[in-house]
Each structure stands twice: as structure tokens, then as C-alpha cells.
Amino acid sequence: MSNTEASQAGGAPSRVTLHLGHLPKKTDIKAPWPRTPTRVDPNNPPWPAYRGYHEYSFAHATMQSRLPTILGKAIEDAIRTLNDQAEEERVVDLSESIERMGGLMTDLSGNAKLRPIIDDSEADVALWNKEIAKYFQGKDFMNAPWLFAEAYKYRRLHECFSVSKFWKDYDVFYRQKCDTFSRSADAVFELSMRFAEPFKIAEGLSNQEELEAERLMFLELTQVCLWGNSTDLSLLINMSEEQIKALQSTGGDHLAATEKNILGNDLGRLWETVKELRQKTGGRIDFVLDNAGFELYCDMVYADFLLQSGLANQIRFHGKRFAWFVSDVTRKDWNWLLNTMVYGQLFPKASEEELESLRRLGRRWKQYEKEGKWVYEQHPFWCTGYTYWDLHSEAPDLFFHLSKSDLVIFKGDLNHRKLTYDCAAPASTPFDVAIGPMASAAGAPRIASLRTIKSDVVVGLGSEGDDVAEKLDETEPGWKISGKYAVVLLSDGRPGEKVRFA
Ligand code: F6P
Ligand code: MG
């Protein structure tokens, strides 16, 4: 007998309906955030990821329009270079790179699936392809987490050149980076005129007064270094000279006013930390750099002071191996800045006095490099799609290396996104919780993040932080992308547990 026949004959009914009226009422069950660390992976951050299709987030504007615009400008740059070439082999080779950029544009604007990176024998290929194979198979530019999709686009852009014969290291943003520095004259000379003369404390002061003078200088220069991050080319593509000037104003009054825009402010704790370093006859401080040109120049002014005041005895700078997020520092940008300061003719309107102050700074900084007091490095991990939660597992050599540092200063917005897994953590989340293993793993160094806020993730605003963020959402809807606000956050560090590697 069939089911139907059975039910017609009074057997089991064909459709069963359960009556659940006697059970407890349906409640609003909230997803448990943050995820337990064992369930966290690049596609599943501790709090919900931002993805390109989230129209409420900056991810959407970036993936939908900013990245295609940036790529369009990059193509224009390569064409400009192409038109200057004479040798056939080089011309053909470059036009093939330009064709590949066209292919990337089609993929990006057509929201193609993320394919593996072509093996161009570079050190990061395995890292990229492992991450794609494990977490992003079948994902596209819009539904992969924003951080990964955006980083992937810059690696694909690099691939357009890395597989070529003559143009492997071509940087499509180089012209732009140099040009913005050349348009930053006012702020450049304001700093060089003040700091060309080696830092000296006025004579006749008591120990207490000396320390206070140093503390004030430290706070001022930390802010110079911080706000140097607001002039980022990826956001300011069409900025006028006047607008750049307003953003780069570094005067004392200006800085006092801007301190109130530092929403999570560990400046005081940072000073206490570096002060302790001097008692150990100066420590090693690392900078994980962000942008070239003016921001790098501010970082160097700050690093110079840290050395001269004996707070540090060595500074290690970490840059990128190839053109990254438009304005990030590469070895070429580093060299360019130092050499243009000493030998360049970038500022035709500057006075001889101003130019000499810049040359003096440049010569001193080049000398630091020769003496090994400043060291420039570029590990492949910095240009991958991994966040820094995976630094100890995916780049253990780099993690060990950083473990030896007394303080690692991460500059800028992207580094902050990578420290915090770029996810929707509440603004009150303590920094140590948001950066996970970078605070808790054995051997994790002391971490500071100096970042002007230019994207969605905001943490470390203290116990009232959720209210602060909510109020700003209501009163200043663009506050997370304007670069007007900032954070200076410091991890707790556990010196007792600090592992020292020989
Ligand atoms: O494209 C968005 C972004 O990644 C944002 O994080 C930020 O606005 C910018 O690019 C990079 O900023 P930064 O140079 O400070 O890391
Ligand atoms: Mg940058």
C-alpha cells in the first residue's frame, strides 16, 4: 500500500505538522561574538568581517569605485612610461604588462572569482596561494573579506609586471608619491628648520625640568608622526596644494588642538614605556612603515629624536617589497627621499637656509644608516593578505625577529586593520583583545598603533567607547573615513613573560 493509500485508509498522515505551542517562546538569539579563537580564520574574523557587498561600509565604496579609479590611474601611468620608450623589446614587454592590467580591470569591475597568483618565483606566492586555496575558493572580489580582496588586488597588480622581462619592479605609483612630497614644502621646511640642529635641552635645568622638556618634545613628535598618516594618496588623489597644507600643519598650537581628536589615547603610557627603555641604555624600536614621502619624512624626524635623546639606540624600519595600497614605502621610496633631501632640486621656491636645513637632516639620516643605527628591511609577509593575527604562524621568522624589539610601532590605517582583523568589533574592545596573538602569544613584543581613522574598524576607545562611536555616527556620519580622528594605542606587554631570542 502507498503512503497516500495508507493515509486515505486512516494510516500515517502524508504531512506531519508539529505543534510547538507548549515550548518556550522564540527569543532573539544573538550570535556569540567574538568567535572563539579556534574558529577564527581569514574568512571568519573574530567579529563579522567587512565585505565589498556591505553597502553600509567603506568596503563597498572602495571595492566598487575607489579601486577601479586607482587602477585606471595606474594604467595611465604605465602608458605614459610606454610612450617614453625607444627599444622594441622593452616596448613590447611593457605593453603586455598594460594588457594584463586591462585584464585585472575586467576582473575587478566584473567581480570575478579570486584565482591563484601566477608563480612568478617571488617569495610570497606560496603564502598567497595557500590562503586562497584554504579559505577563498569560489570567493569573488565582493564577497571575500574586504581586507583580503583589497590586498589581493595589489598583488595582482604587481603580477602584471613581475612576470615581465624588463619591468619586474615597475612601480605605477612612484610618480604620484614623489609628486606629493614635492607639494608638501611648507610642512617639510617647518620641520627641517626646527630639527636640523641636533636636539639639545636648554642648559641650567634641573633633572626634573629636563625630563619634562623631553616628555613634551616626545608628545609633540609622536603627534607629528601620527598626523603624518593623514596625507594618504589612496584617499587624496585629487587634492589641491592648499588642502595638503591644511592637513600637514605641524605647529604646536595645531597639535594641541588635534590631541582632542585622538579618541583612544595612550600617549602618556607610551612615554612611560620609552622612558624605561633609556634606563636600559636605549632600546630597539621598530617601525612598521606606512606611506612614502611626507609620512615617511615625519617618521624619520621622530626616529631621529628617539635616537638623539637616548630613548632608542637602534631603529629598524619595515617597508614593502612592491607597490602597495598606492602610497606605501618601498626601498626605492626610502632611497629617493634621503637622496632628494641631500642632492635634489625639488623645491625651487625654498630659501638657501631652508634647503640647507633639509640637506643637514638628510646627511645625518644617511649616516645613521651607514652606522647601522637605522636599518631598512622588507619581509615578504608585509605584502600578503594575512592579518597580523597570523603573523606568528605564517611568518615565524619575522615574529621571532620582532620579538627582540622593545617596541614595535605600526603606522597607519591598513596596519591597524591588519592588527585588529578588520572586523566589526565594538569600539570599546580593549586593544589587547582586538589584536589577539600580537598581544597574547609568547614572545609578542610591545605594540603601538599610530593611526588616523580612515576605515570602519575602530577599537580601544575605552569603556564608554560604544557610546562615543554611536554619537559620532549620528553627528558626523563620515567620521570613520575622514582622517580627522585618530588613535594612539599601546598593548599592555608582559615584560615578565617576554621571551628573548638570541
Ligand atoms: O582603501 C582603503 C584603505 O585600505 C584604508 O584602510 C585607508 O583609507 C587607505 O586605504 C590606506 O591608508 P593607510 O595608508 O593609512 O594605511
Ligand atoms: Mg598606506
Coordinates of C-alpha atoms and ligand atoms in Angstrom, one line a residue:
M1 CA 0.0 0.0 0.0
S2 CA 1.3 3.5 -0.9
N3 CA 1.6 6.4 1.7
T4 CA -1.4 8.1 0.2
E5 CA -3.4 5.0 0.2
A6 CA -2.4 4.4 3.8
S7 CA -3.4 7.9 4.9
Q8 CA -6.7 7.7 3.0
A9 CA -7.3 4.4 4.7
G10 CA -6.7 6.2 8.1
G11 CA -3.0 5.2 8.4
A12 CA 0.0 7.6 8.9
P13 CA -0.8 11.2 7.6
S14 CA 1.2 12.2 4.4
R15 CA 2.2 15.6 6.0
V16 CA 3.2 15.9 9.6
T17 CA 2.7 19.3 11.4
L18 CA 4.3 19.8 14.8
H19 CA 2.6 21.9 17.4
L20 CA 5.2 23.7 19.4
G21 CA 2.9 25.9 21.5
H22 CA 3.9 24.4 24.7
L23 CA 7.7 25.1 24.2
P24 CA 9.3 28.4 25.4
K25 CA 8.8 31.4 23.2
K26 CA 11.1 32.2 20.3
T27 CA 13.8 34.6 21.5
D28 CA 16.2 36.8 19.8
I29 CA 19.4 34.7 19.9
K30 CA 22.5 36.8 19.3
A31 CA 25.5 35.3 17.5
P32 CA 28.3 34.8 20.1
W33 CA 30.9 37.4 19.3
P34 CA 33.8 37.3 19.3
R35 CA 34.3 33.8 17.8
T36 CA 36.4 31.5 20.0
P37 CA 40.0 31.8 18.7
T38 CA 39.9 28.2 17.3
R39 CA 37.1 29.2 15.0
V40 CA 38.8 32.3 13.7
D41 CA 40.2 32.1 10.2
P42 CA 40.8 34.6 7.4
N43 CA 37.3 34.2 6.1
N44 CA 35.8 34.3 9.6
P45 CA 37.4 37.0 11.8
P46 CA 36.6 37.3 15.5
W47 CA 33.8 39.7 14.8
P48 CA 31.9 40.0 11.5
A49 CA 34.1 40.8 8.5
Y50 CA 33.5 43.8 6.3
R51 CA 32.9 42.7 2.7
G52 CA 32.6 44.6 -0.5
Y53 CA 28.9 44.0 -0.8
H54 CA 28.2 45.6 2.6
E55 CA 26.8 48.9 1.3
Y56 CA 27.0 50.5 4.7
S57 CA 30.8 50.1 5.0
F58 CA 33.7 51.8 3.3
A59 CA 34.5 48.3 1.9
H60 CA 31.7 48.9 -0.7
A61 CA 32.9 52.3 -1.9
T62 CA 36.4 51.0 -2.1
M63 CA 35.8 47.8 -4.0
Q64 CA 33.1 49.3 -6.2
S65 CA 34.7 52.6 -7.2
R66 CA 37.9 53.6 -5.5
L67 CA 39.9 50.6 -6.6
P68 CA 38.8 50.8 -10.3
T69 CA 39.7 54.5 -10.2
I70 CA 43.1 53.8 -8.7
L71 CA 43.7 51.0 -11.3
G72 CA 42.7 53.4 -14.1
K73 CA 45.3 55.9 -13.0
A74 CA 47.9 53.2 -12.7
I75 CA 47.2 52.2 -16.3
E76 CA 47.6 55.9 -17.3
D77 CA 50.9 56.0 -15.6
A78 CA 52.2 52.8 -17.3
I79 CA 51.1 54.2 -20.7
R80 CA 53.0 57.4 -20.0
T81 CA 56.1 55.4 -19.4
L82 CA 55.4 53.3 -22.5
N83 CA 55.3 56.4 -24.6
D84 CA 58.8 57.4 -23.5
Q85 CA 60.4 54.1 -24.5
A86 CA 62.6 53.6 -27.5
E87 CA 63.7 49.9 -27.5
E88 CA 61.3 47.5 -29.2
E89 CA 61.8 44.7 -26.7
R90 CA 61.1 46.9 -23.8
V91 CA 58.1 48.5 -25.5
V92 CA 56.5 45.1 -26.3
D93 CA 57.2 43.8 -22.8
L94 CA 55.6 46.8 -21.2
S95 CA 52.6 46.8 -23.5
E96 CA 52.0 43.2 -22.4
S97 CA 52.0 44.4 -18.8
I98 CA 49.5 47.0 -19.7
E99 CA 47.3 44.4 -21.3
R100 CA 47.4 42.4 -18.1
M101 CA 46.3 45.4 -16.2
G102 CA 43.4 45.7 -18.6
G103 CA 42.6 42.1 -17.7
L104 CA 42.7 42.9 -14.0
M105 CA 40.4 45.8 -14.6
T106 CA 37.9 43.4 -16.3
D107 CA 38.1 41.0 -13.3
L108 CA 37.7 43.8 -10.8
S109 CA 34.8 45.5 -12.3
G110 CA 33.2 42.3 -13.4
N111 CA 33.6 40.9 -9.8
A112 CA 35.4 37.8 -11.0
K113 CA 36.4 34.9 -8.7
L114 CA 39.8 35.2 -7.0
R115 CA 42.2 33.0 -8.9
P116 CA 45.6 31.8 -7.6
I117 CA 48.6 34.1 -8.1
I118 CA 50.8 33.1 -11.0
D119 CA 54.1 31.6 -9.9
D120 CA 56.5 34.5 -10.7
S121 CA 59.1 32.9 -8.4
E122 CA 58.5 35.6 -5.7
A123 CA 58.8 34.7 -2.1
D124 CA 55.2 35.3 -1.2
V125 CA 53.5 33.2 -3.9
A126 CA 53.1 30.2 -1.6
L127 CA 51.6 32.3 1.2
W128 CA 49.1 33.8 -1.2
N129 CA 48.0 30.6 -2.8
K130 CA 47.8 28.7 0.4
E131 CA 45.4 31.3 1.8
I132 CA 43.3 31.3 -1.4
A133 CA 43.1 27.5 -1.6
K134 CA 42.2 27.1 2.1
Y135 CA 39.8 30.0 2.7
F136 CA 38.7 31.7 -0.5
Q137 CA 38.0 29.1 -3.2
G138 CA 35.0 30.3 -5.2
K139 CA 35.0 33.7 -3.5
D140 CA 35.0 36.9 -5.6
F141 CA 36.2 40.5 -5.1
M142 CA 32.9 41.5 -3.4
N143 CA 32.1 38.6 -1.1
A144 CA 35.6 37.9 0.2
P145 CA 36.5 39.9 3.3
W146 CA 37.4 43.4 2.2
L147 CA 40.9 43.3 3.6
F148 CA 41.8 40.2 1.7
A149 CA 40.2 41.3 -1.6
E150 CA 41.8 44.7 -1.5
A151 CA 45.3 43.3 -0.7
Y152 CA 44.8 40.7 -3.4
K153 CA 44.1 43.4 -6.0
Y154 CA 47.5 45.0 -5.2
R155 CA 49.2 41.6 -5.6
R156 CA 47.5 41.0 -8.9
L157 CA 48.7 44.5 -10.0
H158 CA 52.2 43.5 -9.1
E159 CA 51.9 40.3 -11.0
C160 CA 51.1 42.3 -14.2
F161 CA 54.8 43.4 -14.0
S162 CA 56.5 40.6 -12.1
V163 CA 56.0 38.1 -14.9
S164 CA 57.6 40.6 -17.5
K165 CA 61.2 40.6 -18.5
F166 CA 62.2 44.2 -18.1
W167 CA 59.5 45.7 -15.8
K168 CA 59.5 43.4 -12.8
D169 CA 60.0 46.2 -10.3
Y170 CA 58.0 48.9 -12.0
D171 CA 56.0 51.0 -9.5
V172 CA 52.9 52.5 -11.1
F173 CA 52.5 54.9 -8.1
Y174 CA 56.1 56.1 -7.9
R175 CA 55.5 59.4 -9.8
Q176 CA 52.5 60.2 -7.6
K177 CA 54.4 59.5 -4.4
C178 CA 57.3 61.8 -5.4
D179 CA 55.0 64.5 -6.6
T180 CA 53.1 64.7 -3.4
F181 CA 56.3 65.2 -1.4
S182 CA 57.3 68.0 -3.7
R183 CA 54.0 69.7 -3.0
S184 CA 54.5 69.5 0.8
A185 CA 57.1 72.3 1.0
D186 CA 55.6 74.2 3.9
A187 CA 55.4 71.4 6.3
V188 CA 58.7 69.9 5.1
F189 CA 60.6 73.1 5.9
E190 CA 58.7 73.8 9.1
L191 CA 60.1 70.5 10.4
S192 CA 63.6 70.7 8.9
M193 CA 64.2 74.3 10.2
R194 CA 63.3 73.1 13.7
F195 CA 65.1 69.8 13.8
A196 CA 68.2 70.2 11.6
E197 CA 70.1 71.3 14.7
P198 CA 70.5 68.2 16.8
F199 CA 68.1 68.0 19.7
K200 CA 69.5 69.8 22.8
I201 CA 67.9 70.5 26.2
A202 CA 68.4 74.1 27.5
E203 CA 71.2 74.4 30.0
G204 CA 70.8 75.0 33.7
L205 CA 67.6 72.9 34.1
S206 CA 67.1 70.5 37.0
N207 CA 66.8 66.8 36.2
Q208 CA 63.0 67.1 36.7
E209 CA 62.8 70.0 34.3
E210 CA 65.0 68.2 31.7
L211 CA 62.7 65.2 31.8
E212 CA 59.7 67.4 31.4
A213 CA 61.2 69.2 28.4
E214 CA 61.9 65.8 26.8
R215 CA 58.4 64.5 27.6
L216 CA 56.8 67.5 25.9
M217 CA 59.1 67.0 22.8
F218 CA 58.2 63.3 22.7
L219 CA 54.5 64.0 22.9
E220 CA 54.7 66.6 20.1
L221 CA 56.8 64.5 17.8
T222 CA 54.6 61.4 18.4
Q223 CA 51.7 63.6 17.2
V224 CA 53.7 64.8 14.2
C225 CA 54.4 61.1 13.3
L226 CA 50.7 60.2 13.9
W227 CA 49.2 63.0 11.8
G228 CA 51.7 62.5 9.0
N229 CA 49.4 59.5 8.3
S230 CA 46.5 61.6 7.2
T231 CA 48.0 62.5 3.8
D232 CA 47.5 59.2 2.2
L233 CA 47.4 59.2 -1.6
S234 CA 44.9 56.4 -2.0
L235 CA 42.3 58.8 -0.5
L236 CA 43.6 62.2 -1.6
I237 CA 44.2 61.5 -5.2
N238 CA 43.0 64.9 -6.4
M239 CA 44.0 67.1 -3.5
S240 CA 45.0 70.7 -4.0
E241 CA 48.2 72.2 -2.5
E242 CA 46.1 74.2 -0.1
Q243 CA 44.3 71.1 1.2
I244 CA 47.5 69.2 1.6
K245 CA 48.9 72.2 3.6
A246 CA 46.0 72.3 6.0
L247 CA 46.4 68.5 6.7
Q248 CA 50.1 68.8 7.2
S249 CA 50.2 71.7 9.6
T250 CA 52.6 70.6 12.3
G251 CA 52.8 73.7 14.6
G252 CA 52.5 73.3 18.4
D253 CA 49.1 75.0 18.6
H254 CA 47.7 72.9 15.9
L255 CA 48.9 69.8 17.6
A256 CA 47.4 70.8 21.0
A257 CA 44.1 71.3 19.3
T258 CA 44.3 68.0 17.4
E259 CA 45.0 65.9 20.6
K260 CA 41.4 66.0 21.4
N261 CA 40.7 64.2 18.2
I262 CA 42.8 61.2 19.4
L263 CA 39.8 59.1 20.6
G264 CA 41.8 56.3 22.1
N265 CA 44.9 58.0 23.6
D266 CA 47.7 56.0 25.2
L267 CA 50.3 58.8 24.6
G268 CA 51.1 59.0 28.3
R269 CA 51.7 55.3 28.6
L270 CA 53.8 55.3 25.5
W271 CA 56.1 58.0 27.1
E272 CA 56.4 55.9 30.3
T273 CA 57.3 52.9 28.1
V274 CA 60.1 54.6 26.1
K275 CA 61.4 56.3 29.2
E276 CA 62.0 52.9 30.7
L277 CA 64.0 51.9 27.6
R278 CA 66.6 54.6 28.3
Q279 CA 67.2 53.1 31.7
K280 CA 68.4 50.1 29.8
T281 CA 70.7 52.4 27.8
G282 CA 68.3 52.7 25.0
G283 CA 66.2 50.0 23.3
R284 CA 65.4 48.8 19.8
I285 CA 62.3 50.4 18.3
D286 CA 60.8 49.0 15.1
F287 CA 58.6 51.0 12.8
V288 CA 56.2 49.0 10.5
L289 CA 56.0 51.8 8.0
D290 CA 53.0 53.0 6.1
N291 CA 53.3 55.8 3.5
A292 CA 56.2 57.2 1.5
G293 CA 57.0 60.9 1.1
F294 CA 55.7 63.2 3.8
E295 CA 54.6 60.5 6.2
L296 CA 58.0 58.7 6.0
Y297 CA 59.7 62.1 6.5
C298 CA 57.7 62.6 9.7
D299 CA 58.6 59.1 10.8
M300 CA 62.2 59.9 10.3
V301 CA 62.0 63.2 12.2
Y302 CA 60.5 61.2 15.1
A303 CA 63.0 58.3 14.9
D304 CA 65.9 60.9 14.8
F305 CA 64.6 62.3 18.1
L306 CA 64.3 58.9 19.7
L307 CA 67.9 58.2 18.9
Q308 CA 69.3 61.5 19.9
S309 CA 67.5 61.5 23.2
G310 CA 68.9 58.1 24.0
L311 CA 65.4 56.6 24.3
A312 CA 66.4 54.2 21.5
N313 CA 69.8 53.0 20.3
Q314 CA 68.6 51.3 17.1
I315 CA 65.6 51.8 14.9
R316 CA 64.5 49.2 12.3
F317 CA 62.1 50.3 9.6
H318 CA 59.9 47.7 7.8
G319 CA 58.8 48.6 4.3
K320 CA 57.1 46.8 1.4
R321 CA 58.6 44.8 -1.4
F322 CA 56.4 46.3 -4.1
A323 CA 53.9 49.0 -4.8
W324 CA 51.2 48.5 -2.2
F325 CA 48.0 50.4 -1.3
V326 CA 49.2 53.2 -3.6
S327 CA 51.4 55.2 -1.2
D328 CA 53.3 52.6 0.9
V329 CA 57.0 52.8 1.3
T330 CA 59.3 50.6 -0.8
R331 CA 63.1 50.5 -0.7
K332 CA 63.1 52.8 -3.8
D333 CA 60.9 55.4 -2.0
W334 CA 63.2 55.3 1.0
N335 CA 66.3 55.9 -1.1
W336 CA 64.6 58.5 -3.1
L337 CA 63.6 60.5 0.0
L338 CA 67.1 60.5 1.5
N339 CA 68.8 61.3 -1.7
T340 CA 66.4 64.0 -2.8
M341 CA 66.8 65.7 0.6
V342 CA 70.6 65.9 0.1
Y343 CA 71.1 66.3 -3.6
G344 CA 67.6 67.0 -5.1
Q345 CA 66.2 70.2 -6.5
L346 CA 62.5 69.6 -5.7
F347 CA 61.8 72.9 -4.1
P348 CA 62.7 75.8 -6.4
K349 CA 61.0 78.4 -4.2
A350 CA 62.8 77.5 -1.0
S351 CA 65.4 79.8 0.6
E352 CA 69.1 78.6 0.8
E353 CA 68.6 78.4 4.6
E354 CA 65.7 76.1 4.2
L355 CA 67.4 73.9 1.7
E356 CA 70.5 73.6 3.9
S357 CA 68.4 72.5 6.8
L358 CA 66.9 69.7 4.7
R359 CA 70.4 68.7 3.5
R360 CA 71.7 68.5 7.0
L361 CA 68.8 66.3 8.1
G362 CA 69.3 64.1 5.1
R363 CA 73.1 63.7 5.6
R364 CA 72.6 62.9 9.3
W365 CA 70.0 60.2 8.5
K366 CA 72.1 58.7 5.8
Q367 CA 74.9 58.5 8.3
Y368 CA 72.6 56.6 10.8
E369 CA 72.0 54.1 8.0
K370 CA 75.8 53.7 7.4
E371 CA 76.4 53.1 11.1
G372 CA 73.6 50.6 11.4
K373 CA 71.6 52.8 13.8
W374 CA 68.8 52.9 11.2
V375 CA 68.1 49.7 9.3
Y376 CA 65.6 49.3 6.5
E377 CA 64.1 45.8 5.9
Q378 CA 61.3 44.3 3.7
H379 CA 59.9 41.0 4.7
P380 CA 57.5 39.4 2.1
F381 CA 54.8 38.8 4.8
W382 CA 54.0 42.6 4.8
C383 CA 52.6 42.3 1.3
T384 CA 50.2 39.4 1.9
G385 CA 46.5 39.2 2.6
Y386 CA 47.1 37.7 6.1
T387 CA 46.3 39.8 9.1
Y388 CA 48.8 40.1 11.9
W389 CA 46.8 37.6 13.9
D390 CA 48.6 35.1 11.6
L391 CA 52.0 36.7 11.8
H392 CA 53.4 34.2 14.3
S393 CA 52.0 31.2 12.4
E394 CA 52.6 32.3 8.8
A395 CA 55.9 34.2 9.2
P396 CA 57.5 32.8 12.4
D397 CA 60.9 34.1 11.4
L398 CA 59.5 37.6 11.3
F399 CA 57.7 37.1 14.5
F400 CA 60.9 36.0 16.2
H401 CA 62.7 38.9 14.8
L402 CA 60.1 41.4 16.1
S403 CA 60.1 39.6 19.5
K404 CA 63.6 41.0 20.0
S405 CA 62.3 44.6 19.7
D406 CA 61.4 46.7 22.7
L407 CA 58.6 48.4 20.9
V408 CA 57.0 47.9 17.5
I409 CA 55.2 51.0 16.2
F410 CA 52.7 50.2 13.5
K411 CA 51.9 53.2 11.3
G412 CA 48.6 53.9 9.6
D413 CA 45.2 52.7 8.7
L414 CA 46.0 49.5 6.9
N415 CA 48.4 48.2 9.5
H416 CA 45.7 48.9 12.1
R417 CA 43.1 47.0 10.1
K418 CA 45.6 44.1 9.9
L419 CA 46.3 44.2 13.6
T420 CA 42.6 44.1 14.5
Y421 CA 41.5 41.6 11.8
D422 CA 39.5 44.4 10.1
C423 CA 36.1 43.3 11.6
A424 CA 33.2 44.9 13.3
A425 CA 34.5 44.7 16.9
P426 CA 32.7 47.1 19.3
A427 CA 34.6 50.4 19.8
S428 CA 35.0 49.6 23.5
T429 CA 37.0 46.5 22.7
P430 CA 40.4 46.7 24.5
F431 CA 43.3 47.0 22.1
D432 CA 44.9 43.8 23.6
V433 CA 41.8 41.8 22.9
A434 CA 41.4 43.3 19.3
I435 CA 45.0 42.4 18.3
G436 CA 44.7 38.8 19.7
P437 CA 48.0 36.9 19.4
M438 CA 50.0 40.1 18.8
A439 CA 49.3 40.8 22.5
S440 CA 48.9 37.3 23.9
A441 CA 51.4 35.0 22.0
A442 CA 54.5 34.1 23.9
G443 CA 57.2 36.5 22.8
A444 CA 54.9 39.1 21.4
P445 CA 56.6 42.5 21.6
R446 CA 55.1 45.6 22.9
I447 CA 52.9 47.0 20.1
A448 CA 51.8 50.6 19.5
S449 CA 49.4 51.6 16.7
L450 CA 49.6 55.2 15.5
R451 CA 46.7 55.5 13.1
T452 CA 44.4 58.3 11.7
I453 CA 41.0 56.6 11.3
K454 CA 40.3 56.1 7.6
S455 CA 38.1 53.0 7.6
D456 CA 35.4 51.1 9.5
V457 CA 37.2 49.3 12.3
V458 CA 37.5 51.3 15.5
V459 CA 38.6 49.8 18.8
G460 CA 40.3 50.8 22.0
L461 CA 38.0 53.8 22.8
G462 CA 37.7 52.8 26.5
S463 CA 34.6 51.6 28.4
E464 CA 32.4 54.4 27.1
G465 CA 33.7 53.8 23.6
D466 CA 30.5 52.3 22.2
D467 CA 28.6 55.5 23.2
V468 CA 31.3 57.7 21.7
A469 CA 31.1 55.9 18.4
E470 CA 27.4 55.9 18.4
K471 CA 27.2 59.6 19.0
L472 CA 29.7 60.3 16.2
D473 CA 27.7 58.0 13.9
E474 CA 24.8 60.3 14.5
T475 CA 26.5 63.7 14.4
E476 CA 29.3 63.1 11.9
P477 CA 28.4 60.2 9.6
G478 CA 31.8 60.3 7.8
W479 CA 34.0 60.3 10.9
K480 CA 35.5 56.9 10.2
I481 CA 36.9 57.8 6.9
S482 CA 37.7 61.5 7.2
G483 CA 41.2 61.1 8.8
K484 CA 40.1 63.8 11.2
Y485 CA 40.2 61.4 14.2
A486 CA 42.9 59.1 15.3
V487 CA 44.0 56.5 17.9
V488 CA 47.4 56.0 19.6
L489 CA 47.1 52.6 21.2
L490 CA 49.6 50.6 23.2
S491 CA 49.5 46.9 24.1
D492 CA 50.0 46.0 27.7
G493 CA 53.1 44.0 27.2
R494 CA 54.1 41.4 29.7
P495 CA 57.8 42.1 30.3
G496 CA 58.0 39.2 32.9
E497 CA 57.0 36.7 30.2
K498 CA 58.9 38.3 27.4
V499 CA 60.9 35.7 25.5
R500 CA 64.3 36.8 24.4
F501 CA 65.7 35.1 21.3
A502 CA 69.4 35.2 20.9
Ligands
F6P1 O1 41.4 51.6 0.6 C1 41.1 51.8 1.9 C2 42.4 51.7 2.7 O2 42.9 50.5 2.9 C3 42.0 52.3 4.1 O3 42.4 51.5 5.1 C4 42.8 53.6 4.1 O4 41.9 54.5 3.8 C5 43.8 53.5 3.0 O5 43.4 52.5 2.1 C6 45.2 53.2 3.4 O6 45.5 54.1 4.4 P1 46.9 54.0 5.1 O7 47.9 54.4 4.1 O8 46.8 54.9 6.3 O9 47.2 52.6 5.5
MG2 MG 49.3 53.3 3.1

